[in-house]
PDB file of C-alpha atoms in Angstrom:
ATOM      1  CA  UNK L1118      17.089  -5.010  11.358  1.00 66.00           C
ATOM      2  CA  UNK L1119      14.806  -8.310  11.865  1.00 76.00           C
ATOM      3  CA  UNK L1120      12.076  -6.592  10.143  1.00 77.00           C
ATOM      4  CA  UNK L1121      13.265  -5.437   6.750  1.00 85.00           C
ATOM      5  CA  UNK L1122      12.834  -8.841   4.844  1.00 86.00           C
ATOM      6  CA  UNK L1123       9.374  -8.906   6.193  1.00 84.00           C
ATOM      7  CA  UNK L1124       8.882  -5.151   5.325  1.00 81.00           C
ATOM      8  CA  UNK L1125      10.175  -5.982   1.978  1.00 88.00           C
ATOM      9  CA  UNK L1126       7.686  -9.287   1.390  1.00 89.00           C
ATOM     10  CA  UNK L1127       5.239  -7.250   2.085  1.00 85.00           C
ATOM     11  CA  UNK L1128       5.974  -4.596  -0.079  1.00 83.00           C
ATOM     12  CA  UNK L1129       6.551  -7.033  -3.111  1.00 89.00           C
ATOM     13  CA  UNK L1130       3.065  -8.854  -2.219  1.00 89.00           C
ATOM     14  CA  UNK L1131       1.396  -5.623  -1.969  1.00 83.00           C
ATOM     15  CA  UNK L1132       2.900  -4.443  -5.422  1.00 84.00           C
ATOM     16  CA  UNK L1133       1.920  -7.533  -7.108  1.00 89.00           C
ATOM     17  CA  UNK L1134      -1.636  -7.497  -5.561  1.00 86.00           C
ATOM     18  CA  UNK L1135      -2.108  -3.986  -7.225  1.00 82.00           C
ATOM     19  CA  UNK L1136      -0.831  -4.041  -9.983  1.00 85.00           C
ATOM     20  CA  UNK L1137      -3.530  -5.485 -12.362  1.00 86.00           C
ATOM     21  CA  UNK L1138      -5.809  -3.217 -10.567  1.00 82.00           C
ATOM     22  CA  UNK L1139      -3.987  -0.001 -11.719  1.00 81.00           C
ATOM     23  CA  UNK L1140      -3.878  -1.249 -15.004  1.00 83.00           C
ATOM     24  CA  UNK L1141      -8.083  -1.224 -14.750  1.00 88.00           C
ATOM     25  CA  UNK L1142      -8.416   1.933 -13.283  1.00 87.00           C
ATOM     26  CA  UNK L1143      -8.682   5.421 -15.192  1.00 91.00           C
ATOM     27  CA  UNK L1144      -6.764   7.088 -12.672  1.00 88.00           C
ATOM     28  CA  UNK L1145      -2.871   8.106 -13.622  1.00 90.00           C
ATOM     29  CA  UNK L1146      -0.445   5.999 -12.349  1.00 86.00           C
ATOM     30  CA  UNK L1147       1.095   8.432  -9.621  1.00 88.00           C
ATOM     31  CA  UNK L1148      -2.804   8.910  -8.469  1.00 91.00           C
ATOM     32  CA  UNK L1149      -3.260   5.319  -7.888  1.00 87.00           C
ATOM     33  CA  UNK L1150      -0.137   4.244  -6.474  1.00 85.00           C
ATOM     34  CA  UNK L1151      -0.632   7.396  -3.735  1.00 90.00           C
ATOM     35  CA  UNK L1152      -4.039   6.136  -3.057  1.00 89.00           C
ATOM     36  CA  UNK L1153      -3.434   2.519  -2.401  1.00 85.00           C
ATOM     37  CA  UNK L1154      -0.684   3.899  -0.224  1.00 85.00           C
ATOM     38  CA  UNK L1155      -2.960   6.367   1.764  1.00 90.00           C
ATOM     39  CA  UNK L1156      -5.433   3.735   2.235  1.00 87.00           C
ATOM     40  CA  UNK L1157      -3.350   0.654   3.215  1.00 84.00           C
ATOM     41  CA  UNK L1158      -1.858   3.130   5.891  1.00 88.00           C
ATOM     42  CA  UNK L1159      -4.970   4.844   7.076  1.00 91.00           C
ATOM     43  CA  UNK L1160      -6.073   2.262   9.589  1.00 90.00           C
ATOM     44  CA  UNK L1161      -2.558   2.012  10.822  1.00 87.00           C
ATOM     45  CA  UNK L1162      -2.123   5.209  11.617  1.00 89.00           C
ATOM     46  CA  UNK L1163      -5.665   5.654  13.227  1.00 92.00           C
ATOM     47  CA  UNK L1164      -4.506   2.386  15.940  1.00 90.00           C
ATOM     48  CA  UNK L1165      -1.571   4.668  16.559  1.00 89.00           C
ATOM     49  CA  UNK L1166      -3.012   8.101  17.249  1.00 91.00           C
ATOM     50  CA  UNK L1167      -6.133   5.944  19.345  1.00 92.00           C
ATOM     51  CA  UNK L1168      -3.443   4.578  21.276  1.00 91.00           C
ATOM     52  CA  UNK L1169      -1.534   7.521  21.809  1.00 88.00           C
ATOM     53  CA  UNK L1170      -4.070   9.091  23.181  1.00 81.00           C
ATOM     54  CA  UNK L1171      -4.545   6.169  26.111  1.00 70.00           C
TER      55      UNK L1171
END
């Protein structure tokens, strides 16, 4: 798949961009890392149920 060694930059950039913020933030660890998740997907998903619905 063409896409996995972007997939995985991504992931790797993403990790590194967040991880000095969890280590500022009083949430737990398993809190954060499901947040950041949530809201990197969120607008994501939204394009794809808007688009589903055209």
């Amino acid at each position: 798949m063409p896409a996995t060694p972007v997939l995985i930059l991504f992931g790797l950039i993403w990790w590194l961009a967040n991880w000095p913020l969890r280590r500022r933030t009083p949430l737990t660890r398993g809190t954060y890392w499901l947040l950041s998740a949530v809201a990197t997907a969120l607008p994501t998903f939204t394009l794809v149920v808007i688009s589903a619905g055209n």
